[in-house]
Amino acid sequence: MGAASATPDALVRATAADLAGRLAAGEVSSEDVVRAHLDRIAAVDGAPGDGEGLAAFLHVSGEQALASARAVDARRAAGEPLHALAGVPVAVKDVVVTRGTPTTAGSRILQGWVPPYDATLVERLHAAGMPVLGKTNMDEFAMGSSTEHSAYGPTRNPWDTTRTPGGSGGGSAAAVAAFEAPLAVGTDTGGSIRQPAAVTGSVGVKPTYGGVSRYGLVAMASSLDQAGPCARTVLDAALLHEVMGGHDPRDATSLPDPVGALADAARTRDVRGMRVGVVRELTGEGFSAGVSASFRAALDLLADAGAEVVEVSCPTFAHALDAYYLIMPSEASSNLARFDGMRFGLRVEPAEGPVTAERVMAATRGAGFGPEVKRRIILGTYALSAGYYDAYYGSAQKVRTLVQRDFAAAFEQADVLVSPTAPTTAFPLGSKLDDPLAMYAGDIATIPANLAGVPGMSLPSGLAEDGLPVGFQVLAPARADERLYRLGGALEALLDEQRGGALLDALPELPALATADRSEAVTA
Ligand code: GLN
């Protein structure tokens, strides 16, 4: 080593594609790469709830990550054929189960639970030889848009540590944006990969529903949940998506399709003739001036590069938010019934009186769930109850069908649809905590894709006048995920050329922390 290009700082700032190239060429070892990231985590992450640091991680798996890095280095030294990403580390959202590593989904009710198996996508990371750095912070059970509903304390936005990194996957997005991990896994039920990507200046993709196995995700709303990649570049997201995706017989909703040639699509960098549909209902009113200006400037770049920019209308998107906030709590209220104080994690016995199963369940759930989770269980249970089912859940399912029809019609006029990802840039910590409806309203642009099962990407279009990143959303028809990468890769290249470098090059220095030992599990 010793070469300037392999300093720890250069290693954490390198893209996954760059690291893969340097590892393959023998210029650097996976152990060095992992160590550089663990040092970066120690320097900037702090511990959740201590009020210092980003708190992107709930659990850092330093020893395991180093052991798997050394194993990959040994296999490489022995001349074994390796996956292109072998040795490149990755962080995993804490809603994904990891054998032998605590998994809490950001909840007290799962504190101390160590899963006996790996999610399919985690098996695939291991099969590719990717060391897992740890588990990232999130809103409890992925319910939220700010990561403030984590039972362990909020994640901070690396662009401005008084602001949220979005949610629910704020930990994965912040880890990637702050150079703590080159890649991370997220999940997106209503925007939890794309919205955090938008407000942290990173790239996030929700694949087509069924494109990445849900086996081993702690289920929130099963008909909407989808895991996907978080990265700093469109190509890196494609590379991770290719590792995670593809058919899995253990997920009944898994598509039979092989994962597409996503990295090739990201490298195409040609949008000539591509029909780009601007969704009228997801622009203008409700979107801040800074967000709208950045979005329009990106559209101009695409048009100059030969894309055909058209306007499309999806009138029922106006009701998508309402439908989502009935369907999602309904499914979640059922999925969360399994947390009963008997099978996983926390068990609380009633303070007095008889210890019956029902009373243990009530005491455990009362103590173990936070207020947002309780709110949604109550909402969902109400929406599904006899006498209200048709009016609430039934109507929401009808809206869901109409949203799908709007997409089908729009995709006759355009190859991809675009909008800003979120109505505003990152908002201050605490600013929406007392107003759940204001928090929900921020999901307006991301939710339609989940209701229809279509894939979506957020990539940064630049900084707004407040100096904070803006996300540009691309949506494609189901099973056409490669179109996201084709448009996203091209737009990213145009923007990088215009500004003379990657957006995250402008990330402000983060304050170094006094205490930095994160080798212990904080949620174990
Ligand atoms: N913000 C949305 C919600 O709170 C989306 C969450 C998610 O995608 N997991 O439901």
mmCIF file of C-alpha atoms in Angstrom, residues 58-61 64 93-94 96-105 110-115 134-135 521-524:
data_model
loop_
_atom_site.group_PDB
_atom_site.id
_atom_site.type_symbol
_atom_site.label_atom_id
_atom_site.label_comp_id
_atom_site.label_asym_id
_atom_site.label_seq_id
_atom_site.Cartn_x
_atom_site.Cartn_y
_atom_site.Cartn_z
ATOM 1 C CA LEU A 58 -27.525 0.211 15.491
ATOM 2 C CA HIS A 59 -24.963 -2.553 15.496
ATOM 3 C CA VAL A 60 -21.448 -2.689 14.081
ATOM 4 C CA SER A 61 -20.185 -6.192 13.224
ATOM 5 C CA GLN A 64 -17.340 -10.595 11.530
ATOM 6 C CA LYS A 93 -30.927 -2.171 7.340
ATOM 7 C CA ASP A 94 -31.918 -3.646 10.680
ATOM 8 C CA VAL A 96 -33.398 -7.632 7.430
ATOM 9 C CA VAL A 97 -32.594 -10.724 9.482
ATOM 10 C CA THR A 98 -28.956 -11.709 9.880
ATOM 11 C CA ARG A 99 -27.956 -15.017 11.420
ATOM 12 C CA GLY A 100 -25.990 -14.517 14.637
ATOM 13 C CA THR A 101 -26.264 -10.718 14.505
ATOM 14 C CA PRO A 102 -28.908 -8.811 16.506
ATOM 15 C CA THR A 103 -31.904 -7.682 14.473
ATOM 16 C CA THR A 104 -34.317 -5.240 16.102
ATOM 17 C CA ALA A 105 -36.146 -3.482 13.246
ATOM 18 C CA LEU A 110 -36.989 -7.158 19.398
ATOM 19 C CA GLN A 111 -34.155 -6.008 21.658
ATOM 20 C CA GLY A 112 -31.852 -8.935 22.290
ATOM 21 C CA TRP A 113 -33.235 -11.084 19.475
ATOM 22 C CA VAL A 114 -30.540 -12.853 17.461
ATOM 23 C CA PRO A 115 -32.046 -14.484 14.357
ATOM 24 C CA GLY A 134 -23.387 -3.909 10.543
ATOM 25 C CA LYS A 135 -27.059 -3.118 10.864
ATOM 26 C CA ALA A 521 -23.502 -4.096 20.112
ATOM 27 C CA VAL A 522 -25.788 -1.340 21.316
ATOM 28 C CA THR A 523 -28.975 -3.306 20.785
ATOM 29 C CA ALA A 524 -27.838 -6.723 22.004
#
